[in-house]
CSV table of C-alpha atoms in Angstrom, one decimal:
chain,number,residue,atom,x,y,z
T,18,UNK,CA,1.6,20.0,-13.7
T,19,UNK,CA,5.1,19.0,-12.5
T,20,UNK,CA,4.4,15.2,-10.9
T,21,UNK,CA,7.6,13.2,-9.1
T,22,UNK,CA,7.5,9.9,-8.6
T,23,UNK,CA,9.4,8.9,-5.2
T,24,UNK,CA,10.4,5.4,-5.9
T,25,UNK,CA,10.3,4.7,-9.7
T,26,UNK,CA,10.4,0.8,-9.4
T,27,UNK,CA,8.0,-1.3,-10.7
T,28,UNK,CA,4.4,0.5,-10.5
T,29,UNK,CA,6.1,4.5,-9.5
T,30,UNK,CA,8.0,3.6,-13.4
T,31,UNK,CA,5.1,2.3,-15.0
T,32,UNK,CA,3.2,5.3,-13.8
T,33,UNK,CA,5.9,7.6,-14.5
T,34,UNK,CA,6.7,6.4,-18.3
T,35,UNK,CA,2.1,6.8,-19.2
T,36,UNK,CA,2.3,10.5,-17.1
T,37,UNK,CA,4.9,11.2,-18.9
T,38,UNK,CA,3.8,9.9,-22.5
T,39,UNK,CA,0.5,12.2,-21.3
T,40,UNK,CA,2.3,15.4,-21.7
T,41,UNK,CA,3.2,15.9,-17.4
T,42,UNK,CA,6.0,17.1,-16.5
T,43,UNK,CA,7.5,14.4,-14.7
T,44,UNK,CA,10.9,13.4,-12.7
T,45,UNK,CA,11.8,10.4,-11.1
T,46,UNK,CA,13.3,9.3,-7.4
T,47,UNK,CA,15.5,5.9,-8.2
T,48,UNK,CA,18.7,4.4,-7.2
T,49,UNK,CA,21.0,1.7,-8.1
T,50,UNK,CA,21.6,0.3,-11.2
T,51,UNK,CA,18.1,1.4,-12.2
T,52,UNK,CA,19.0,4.5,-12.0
T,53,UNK,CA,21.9,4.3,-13.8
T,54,UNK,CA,19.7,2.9,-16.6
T,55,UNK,CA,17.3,5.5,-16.4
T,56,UNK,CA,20.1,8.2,-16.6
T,57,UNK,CA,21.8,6.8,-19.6
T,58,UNK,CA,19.2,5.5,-21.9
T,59,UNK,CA,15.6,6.2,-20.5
T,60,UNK,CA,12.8,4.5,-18.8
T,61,UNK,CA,11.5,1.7,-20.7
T,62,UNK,CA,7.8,0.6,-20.6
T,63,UNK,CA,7.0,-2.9,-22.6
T,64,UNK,CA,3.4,-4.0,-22.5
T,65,UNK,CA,1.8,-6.4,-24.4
T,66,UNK,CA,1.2,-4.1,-27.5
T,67,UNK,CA,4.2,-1.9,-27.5
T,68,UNK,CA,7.3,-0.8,-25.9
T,69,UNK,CA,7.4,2.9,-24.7
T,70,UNK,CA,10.8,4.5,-23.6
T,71,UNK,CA,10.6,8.4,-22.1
T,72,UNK,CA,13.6,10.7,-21.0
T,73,UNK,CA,12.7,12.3,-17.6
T,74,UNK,CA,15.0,14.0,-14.8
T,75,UNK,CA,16.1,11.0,-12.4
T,76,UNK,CA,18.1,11.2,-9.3
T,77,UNK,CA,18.9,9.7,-6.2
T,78,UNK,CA,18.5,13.2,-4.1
T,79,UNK,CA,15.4,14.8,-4.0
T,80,UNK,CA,16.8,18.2,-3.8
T,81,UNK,CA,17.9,18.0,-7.2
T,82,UNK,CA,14.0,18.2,-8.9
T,83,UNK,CA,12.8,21.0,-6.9
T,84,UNK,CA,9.2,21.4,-5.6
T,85,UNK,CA,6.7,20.0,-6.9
T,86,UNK,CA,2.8,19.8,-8.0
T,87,UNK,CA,2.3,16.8,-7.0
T,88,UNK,CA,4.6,13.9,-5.2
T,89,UNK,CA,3.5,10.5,-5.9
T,90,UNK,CA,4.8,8.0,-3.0
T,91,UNK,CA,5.4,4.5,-4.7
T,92,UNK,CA,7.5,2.8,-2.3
T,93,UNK,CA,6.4,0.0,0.0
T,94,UNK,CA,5.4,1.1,3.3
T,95,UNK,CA,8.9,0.6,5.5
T,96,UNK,CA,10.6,2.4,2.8
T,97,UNK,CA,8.1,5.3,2.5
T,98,UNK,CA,8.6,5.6,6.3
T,99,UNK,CA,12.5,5.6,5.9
T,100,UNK,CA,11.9,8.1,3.2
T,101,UNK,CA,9.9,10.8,4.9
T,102,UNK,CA,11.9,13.5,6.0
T,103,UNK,CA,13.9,13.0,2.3
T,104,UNK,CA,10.5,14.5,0.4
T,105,UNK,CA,10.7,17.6,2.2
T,106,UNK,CA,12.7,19.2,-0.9
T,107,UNK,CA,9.9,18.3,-3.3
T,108,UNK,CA,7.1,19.4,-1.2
T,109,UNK,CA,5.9,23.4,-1.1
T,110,UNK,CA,2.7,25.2,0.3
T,111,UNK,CA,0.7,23.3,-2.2
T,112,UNK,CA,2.0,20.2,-3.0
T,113,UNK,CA,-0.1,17.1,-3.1
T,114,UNK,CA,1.1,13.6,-1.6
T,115,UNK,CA,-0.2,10.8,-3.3
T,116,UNK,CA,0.5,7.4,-1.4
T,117,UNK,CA,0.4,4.3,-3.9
T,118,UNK,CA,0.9,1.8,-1.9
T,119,UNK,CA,-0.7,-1.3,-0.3
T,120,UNK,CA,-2.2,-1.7,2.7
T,121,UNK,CA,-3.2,0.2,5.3
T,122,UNK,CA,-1.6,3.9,5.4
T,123,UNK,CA,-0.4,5.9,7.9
T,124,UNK,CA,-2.8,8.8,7.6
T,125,UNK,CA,-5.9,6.4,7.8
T,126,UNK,CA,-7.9,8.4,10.6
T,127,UNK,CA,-6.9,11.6,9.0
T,128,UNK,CA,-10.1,13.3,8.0
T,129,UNK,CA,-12.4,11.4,10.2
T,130,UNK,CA,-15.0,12.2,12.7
T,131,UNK,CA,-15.7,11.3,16.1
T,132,UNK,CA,-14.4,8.4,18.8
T,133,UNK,CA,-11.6,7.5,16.0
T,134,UNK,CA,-10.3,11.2,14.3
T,135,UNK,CA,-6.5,11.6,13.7
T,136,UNK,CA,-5.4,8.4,15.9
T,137,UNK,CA,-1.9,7.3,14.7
T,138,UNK,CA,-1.0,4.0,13.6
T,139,UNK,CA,1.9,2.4,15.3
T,140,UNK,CA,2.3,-0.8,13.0
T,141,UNK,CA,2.8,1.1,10.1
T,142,UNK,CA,4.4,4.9,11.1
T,143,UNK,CA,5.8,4.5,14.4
T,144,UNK,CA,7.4,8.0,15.6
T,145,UNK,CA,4.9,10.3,13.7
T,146,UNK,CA,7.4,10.2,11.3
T,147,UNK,CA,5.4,10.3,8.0
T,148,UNK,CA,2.5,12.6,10.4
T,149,UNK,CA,4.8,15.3,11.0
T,150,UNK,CA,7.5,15.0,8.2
T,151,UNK,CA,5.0,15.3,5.1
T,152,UNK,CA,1.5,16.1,6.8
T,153,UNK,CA,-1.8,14.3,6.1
T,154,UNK,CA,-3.2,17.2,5.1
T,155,UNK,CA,-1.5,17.5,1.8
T,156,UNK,CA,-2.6,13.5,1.4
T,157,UNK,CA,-4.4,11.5,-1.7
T,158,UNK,CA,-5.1,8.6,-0.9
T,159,UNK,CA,-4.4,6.0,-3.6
T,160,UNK,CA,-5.3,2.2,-5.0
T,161,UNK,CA,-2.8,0.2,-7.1
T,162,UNK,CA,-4.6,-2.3,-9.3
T,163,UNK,CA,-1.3,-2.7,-12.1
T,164,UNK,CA,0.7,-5.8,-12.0
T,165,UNK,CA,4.2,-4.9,-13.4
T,166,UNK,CA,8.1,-5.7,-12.7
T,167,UNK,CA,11.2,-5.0,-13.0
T,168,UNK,CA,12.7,-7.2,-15.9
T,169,UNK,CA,16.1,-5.4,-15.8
T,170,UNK,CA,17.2,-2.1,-14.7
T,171,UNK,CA,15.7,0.9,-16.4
T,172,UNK,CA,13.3,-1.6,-17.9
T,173,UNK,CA,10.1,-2.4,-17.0
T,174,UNK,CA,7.0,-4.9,-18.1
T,175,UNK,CA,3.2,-4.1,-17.4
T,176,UNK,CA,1.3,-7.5,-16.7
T,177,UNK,CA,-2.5,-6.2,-16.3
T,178,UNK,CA,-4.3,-3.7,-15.0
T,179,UNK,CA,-4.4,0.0,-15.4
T,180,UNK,CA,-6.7,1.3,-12.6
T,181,UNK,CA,-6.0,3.3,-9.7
T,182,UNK,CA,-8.4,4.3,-6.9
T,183,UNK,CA,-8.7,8.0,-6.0
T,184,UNK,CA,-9.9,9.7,-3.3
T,185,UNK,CA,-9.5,12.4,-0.5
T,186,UNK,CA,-9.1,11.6,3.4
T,187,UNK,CA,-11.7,13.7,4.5
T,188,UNK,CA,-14.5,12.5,2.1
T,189,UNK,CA,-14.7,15.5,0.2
T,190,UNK,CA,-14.5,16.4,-3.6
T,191,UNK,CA,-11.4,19.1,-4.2
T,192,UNK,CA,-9.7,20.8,-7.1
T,193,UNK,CA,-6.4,19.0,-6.5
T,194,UNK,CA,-7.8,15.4,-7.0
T,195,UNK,CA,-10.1,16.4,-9.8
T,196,UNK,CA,-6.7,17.6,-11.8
T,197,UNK,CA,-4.7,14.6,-10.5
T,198,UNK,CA,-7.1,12.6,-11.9
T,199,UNK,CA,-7.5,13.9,-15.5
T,200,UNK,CA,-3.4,14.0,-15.3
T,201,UNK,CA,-3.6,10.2,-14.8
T,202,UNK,CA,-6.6,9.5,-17.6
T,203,UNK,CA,-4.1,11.7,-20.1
T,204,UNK,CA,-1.6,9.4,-19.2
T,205,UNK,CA,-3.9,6.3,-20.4
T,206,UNK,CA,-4.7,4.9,-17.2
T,207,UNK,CA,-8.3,4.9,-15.3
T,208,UNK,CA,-8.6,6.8,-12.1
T,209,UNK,CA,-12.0,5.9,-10.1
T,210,UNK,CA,-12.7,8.4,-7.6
T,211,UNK,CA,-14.3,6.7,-4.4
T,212,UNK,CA,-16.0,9.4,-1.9
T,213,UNK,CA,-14.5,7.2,0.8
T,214,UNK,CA,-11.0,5.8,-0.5
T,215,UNK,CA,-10.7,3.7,2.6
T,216,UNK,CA,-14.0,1.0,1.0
T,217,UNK,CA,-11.3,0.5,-1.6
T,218,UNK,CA,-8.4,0.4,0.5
T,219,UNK,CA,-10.2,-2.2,2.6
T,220,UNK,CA,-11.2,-4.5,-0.8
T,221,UNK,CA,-7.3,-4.4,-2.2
T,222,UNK,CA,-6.3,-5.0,1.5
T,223,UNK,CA,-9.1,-7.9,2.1
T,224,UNK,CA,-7.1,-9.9,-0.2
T,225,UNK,CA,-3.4,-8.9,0.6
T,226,UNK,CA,-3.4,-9.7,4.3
T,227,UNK,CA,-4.2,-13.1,3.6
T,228,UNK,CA,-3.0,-14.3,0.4
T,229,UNK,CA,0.5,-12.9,0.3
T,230,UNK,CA,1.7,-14.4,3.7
T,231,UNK,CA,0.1,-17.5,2.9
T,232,UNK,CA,2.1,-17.5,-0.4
T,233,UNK,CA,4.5,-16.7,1.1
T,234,UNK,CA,4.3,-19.6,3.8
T,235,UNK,CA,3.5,-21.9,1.4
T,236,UNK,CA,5.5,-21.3,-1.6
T,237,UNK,CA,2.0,-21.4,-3.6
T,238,UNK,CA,0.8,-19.4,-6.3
T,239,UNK,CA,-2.9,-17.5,-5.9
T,240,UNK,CA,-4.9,-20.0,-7.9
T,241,UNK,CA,-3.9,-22.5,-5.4
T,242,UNK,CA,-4.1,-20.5,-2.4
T,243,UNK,CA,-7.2,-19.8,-3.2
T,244,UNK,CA,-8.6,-23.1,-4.4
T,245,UNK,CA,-7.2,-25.7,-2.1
T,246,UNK,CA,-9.6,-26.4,0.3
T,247,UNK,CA,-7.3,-25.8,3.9
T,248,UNK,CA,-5.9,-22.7,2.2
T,249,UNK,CA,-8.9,-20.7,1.2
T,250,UNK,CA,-10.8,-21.9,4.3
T,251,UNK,CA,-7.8,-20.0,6.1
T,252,UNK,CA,-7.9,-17.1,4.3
T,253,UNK,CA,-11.9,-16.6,4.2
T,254,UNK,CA,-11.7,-16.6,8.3
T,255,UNK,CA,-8.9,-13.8,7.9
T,256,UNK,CA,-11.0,-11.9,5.8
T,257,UNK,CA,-14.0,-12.4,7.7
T,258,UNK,CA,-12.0,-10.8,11.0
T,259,UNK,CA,-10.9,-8.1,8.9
T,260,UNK,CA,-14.5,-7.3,7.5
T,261,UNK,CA,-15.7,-7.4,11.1
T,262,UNK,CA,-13.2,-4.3,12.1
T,263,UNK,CA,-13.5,-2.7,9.0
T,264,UNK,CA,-17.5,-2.7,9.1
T,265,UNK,CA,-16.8,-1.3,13.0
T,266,UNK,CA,-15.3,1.3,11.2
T,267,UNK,CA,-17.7,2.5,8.7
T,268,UNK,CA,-16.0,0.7,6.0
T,269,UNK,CA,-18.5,-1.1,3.4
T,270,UNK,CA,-17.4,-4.3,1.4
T,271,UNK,CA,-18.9,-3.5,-2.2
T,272,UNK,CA,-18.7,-7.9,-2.7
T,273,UNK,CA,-18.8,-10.9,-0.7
T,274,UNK,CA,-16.1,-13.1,0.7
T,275,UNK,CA,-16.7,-16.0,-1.6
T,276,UNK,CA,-16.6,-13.4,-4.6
T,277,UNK,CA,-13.4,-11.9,-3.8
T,278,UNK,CA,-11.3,-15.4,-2.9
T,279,UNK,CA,-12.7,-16.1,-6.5
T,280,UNK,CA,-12.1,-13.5,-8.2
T,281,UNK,CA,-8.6,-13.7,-6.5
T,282,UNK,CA,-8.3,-17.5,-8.1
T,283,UNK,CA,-9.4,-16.2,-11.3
T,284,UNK,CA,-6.0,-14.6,-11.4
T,285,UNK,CA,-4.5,-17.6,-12.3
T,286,UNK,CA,-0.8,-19.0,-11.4
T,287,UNK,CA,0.2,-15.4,-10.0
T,288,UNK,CA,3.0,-15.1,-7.8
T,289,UNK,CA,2.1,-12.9,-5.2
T,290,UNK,CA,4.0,-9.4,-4.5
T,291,UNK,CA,5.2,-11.0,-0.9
T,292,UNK,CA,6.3,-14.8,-2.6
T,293,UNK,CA,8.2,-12.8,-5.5
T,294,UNK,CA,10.0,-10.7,-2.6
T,295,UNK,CA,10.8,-13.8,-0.8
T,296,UNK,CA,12.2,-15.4,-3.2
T,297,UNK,CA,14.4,-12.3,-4.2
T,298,UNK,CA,15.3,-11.9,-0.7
T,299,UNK,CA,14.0,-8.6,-0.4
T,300,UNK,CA,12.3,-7.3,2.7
T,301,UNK,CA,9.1,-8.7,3.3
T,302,UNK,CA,5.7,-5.9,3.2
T,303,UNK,CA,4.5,-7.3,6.7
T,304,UNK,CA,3.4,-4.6,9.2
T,305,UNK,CA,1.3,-2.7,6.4
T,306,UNK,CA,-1.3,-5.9,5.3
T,307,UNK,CA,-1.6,-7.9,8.7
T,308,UNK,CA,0.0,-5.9,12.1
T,309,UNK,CA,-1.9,-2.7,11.1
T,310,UNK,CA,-5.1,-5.0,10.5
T,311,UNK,CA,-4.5,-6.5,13.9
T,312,UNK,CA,-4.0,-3.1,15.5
T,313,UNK,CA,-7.0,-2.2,14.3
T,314,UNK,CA,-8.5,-5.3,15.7
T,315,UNK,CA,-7.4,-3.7,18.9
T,316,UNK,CA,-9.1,-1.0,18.5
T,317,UNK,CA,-12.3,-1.9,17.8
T,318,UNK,CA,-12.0,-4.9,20.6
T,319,UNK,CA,-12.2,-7.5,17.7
T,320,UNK,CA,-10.8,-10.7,18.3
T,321,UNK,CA,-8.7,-12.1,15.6
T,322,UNK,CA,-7.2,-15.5,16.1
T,323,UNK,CA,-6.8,-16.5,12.7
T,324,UNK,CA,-4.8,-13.0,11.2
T,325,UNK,CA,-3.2,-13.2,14.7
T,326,UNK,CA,-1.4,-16.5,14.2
T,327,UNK,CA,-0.6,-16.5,10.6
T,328,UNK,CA,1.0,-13.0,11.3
T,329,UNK,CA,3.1,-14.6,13.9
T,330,UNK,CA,4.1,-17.4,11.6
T,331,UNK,CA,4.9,-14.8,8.9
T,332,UNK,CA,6.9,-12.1,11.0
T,333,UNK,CA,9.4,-15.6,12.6
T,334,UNK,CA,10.3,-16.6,9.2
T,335,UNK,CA,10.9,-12.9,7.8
T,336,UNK,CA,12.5,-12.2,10.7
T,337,UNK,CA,14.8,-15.8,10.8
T,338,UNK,CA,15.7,-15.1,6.8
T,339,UNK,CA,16.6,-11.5,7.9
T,340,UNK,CA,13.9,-10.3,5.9
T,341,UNK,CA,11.7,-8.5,8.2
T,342,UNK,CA,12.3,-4.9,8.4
T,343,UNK,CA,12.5,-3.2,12.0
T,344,UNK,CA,12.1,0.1,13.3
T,345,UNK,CA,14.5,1.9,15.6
T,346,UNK,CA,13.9,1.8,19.1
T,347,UNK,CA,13.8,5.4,19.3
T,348,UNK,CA,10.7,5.4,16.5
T,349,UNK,CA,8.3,3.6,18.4
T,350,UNK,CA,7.3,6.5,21.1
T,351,UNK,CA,5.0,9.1,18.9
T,352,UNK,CA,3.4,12.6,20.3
T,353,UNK,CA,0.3,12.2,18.5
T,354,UNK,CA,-2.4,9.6,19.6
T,355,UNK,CA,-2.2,6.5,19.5
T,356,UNK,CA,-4.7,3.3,18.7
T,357,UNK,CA,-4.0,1.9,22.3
T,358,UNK,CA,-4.3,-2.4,22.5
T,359,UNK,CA,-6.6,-3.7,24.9
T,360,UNK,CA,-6.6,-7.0,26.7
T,361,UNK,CA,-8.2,-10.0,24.7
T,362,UNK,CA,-11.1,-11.1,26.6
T,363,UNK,CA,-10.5,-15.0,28.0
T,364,UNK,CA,-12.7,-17.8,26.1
T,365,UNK,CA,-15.3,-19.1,27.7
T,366,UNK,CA,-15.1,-22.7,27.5
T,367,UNK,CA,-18.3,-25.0,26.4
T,368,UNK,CA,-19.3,-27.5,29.1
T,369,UNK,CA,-18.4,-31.0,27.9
């Protein structure tokens, strides 16, 4: 199986060094310094037991790996949207696309019956560009439950966590997830199939939409996001809007609120994925976790105060440090349809 891994950062090279170290044929899509790294001495894995360094083909242009089995999209969600009409040199008749990313993708209706079936999501892929440049047909939809980073280019640590969720848009068991699967288990990692990707998508997501802009906001790590009485009261009524327009969607919640902010604290002194970007002044992964949520929200006619404001808050200060990535002007009319906003309905007020 011949596997390329657009965007070989921090989880695409973590993935890419265990495929490869399970006997895949595997290439790399990089840039940079980290690139250069890769191309001159390898991709380097440390974890907490060993340190694992694989030679694979990297470049810069996907037009120099060829077509491929399988194309495994590990870019954040403004990049992978940038990056769309670059994969069409890997992809042929049969070529799986495997998004591993967070938040909400763009092929989330893909697959779906009724009312809601192949509506577009503006927030995250204005333009149809990922629709109509890679096709959610060819789509696996992906969970990423590894911590990992960058320590130095061409070098990279795993944290925790080896699980990925796995699962088709349309609900249905296939051949080319079954193999994609027992690639990833050779590679000593733990694919969980789900028969509706989208419950999982909605439990990584349940946490991300709140506690990373937060962080973010705040400067605070998870345990104190999540333990501080004003901050988890905050993020339990974001998750509680975006369980009510998940459930509205068919999605179930396999745990509670309180068990997920805890399990979230359990963590420990984490940094989350948006602080650590922040901090690096890297573009912030906004529209993804809360303006898809609150497009959704739209939707379904779900009011959502609390995601609405923090999102605000969030989207000003990304946007004053120059960190919050835009699309084009030209991007944001689409041929396909769109989950149209409708009017919040007024507050009644109580009688005093």
């Amino acid at each position: 199986m011949k596997i390329c891994i657009y965007g070989a950062g921090a989880i695409g090279g973590y993935m890419g060094v265990m495929l490869k170290r399970g006997g895949l044929d595997v290439s790399l899509v990089a840039r940079g310094a980290h690139l250069e790294a890769i191309k001159a001495r390898g991709l380097t894995l440390v974890t907490k037991t060993e340190t694992i360094t694989e030679q694979m083909p990297a470049s810069r242009d996907p037009r120099d790996l060829g077509q491929q089995d399988v194309v495994i999209i590990a870019l954040k969600a403004h990049q992978a949207w940038e990056a769309a009409e670059d994969l069409k040199p890997l992809l042929g008749p049969d070529t799986a696309v495997v998004t591993a990313q967070n938040g909400v993708p763009w092929w989330y209706f893909h697959g779906l019956d009724g009312a809601y079936a192949d509506l577009r999501l503006r927030s995250v892929d204005p333009g149809d560009r990922q629709w109509n440049a890679i096709g959610p047909e060819r789509v696996i939809g992906c969970t990423v439950y590894p911590a990992t980073e960058i320590t130095e280019p061409g070098v990279i640590k795993h944290v925790y966590g080896d699980q990925f969720g796995l699962g088709e848009p349309n609900r249905q068991e296939s051949g080319r997830l079954t193999r994609f699967a027992e690639a990833v288990a050779a590679g000593g990692m733990k694919p969980r199939l789900f028969s509706d990707i989208r419950d999982d998508i909605w439990l990584k997501l349940w946490g991300n939409l709140c506690f990373n802009p937060i962080s973010a906001l705040t400067h605070a790590t998870l345990d104190v996001v999540a333990t501080e009485p004003g901050t988890r009261g905050l993020a339990r009524n974001m998750m509680l809007e975006a369980q009510e327009i998940g459930e509205k969607l068919g999605v179930t919640f396999r745990v509670d609120v309180e068990r997920r902010i805890n399990g979230a604290a359990g963590v420990g002194a984490h940094r989350t994925s948006m602080l650590q970007d922040l901090d690096k002044g890297r573009p912030l992964e906004i529209d993804a976790l809360l303006g898809a949520v609150q497009e959704m929200g739209r939707l379904t006619e779900t009011r959502t105060p609390y995601i609405d404001a923090v999102l605000g808050l969030v989207q000003q200060m990304a946007s004053v440090k120059g960190l919050y990535p835009t699309f084009p002007p030209e991007a944001l009319v689409g041929e396909g349809r769109a989950a149209e906003p409708v009017q919040e309905r007024p507050r009644q007020l109580a009688a005093s």
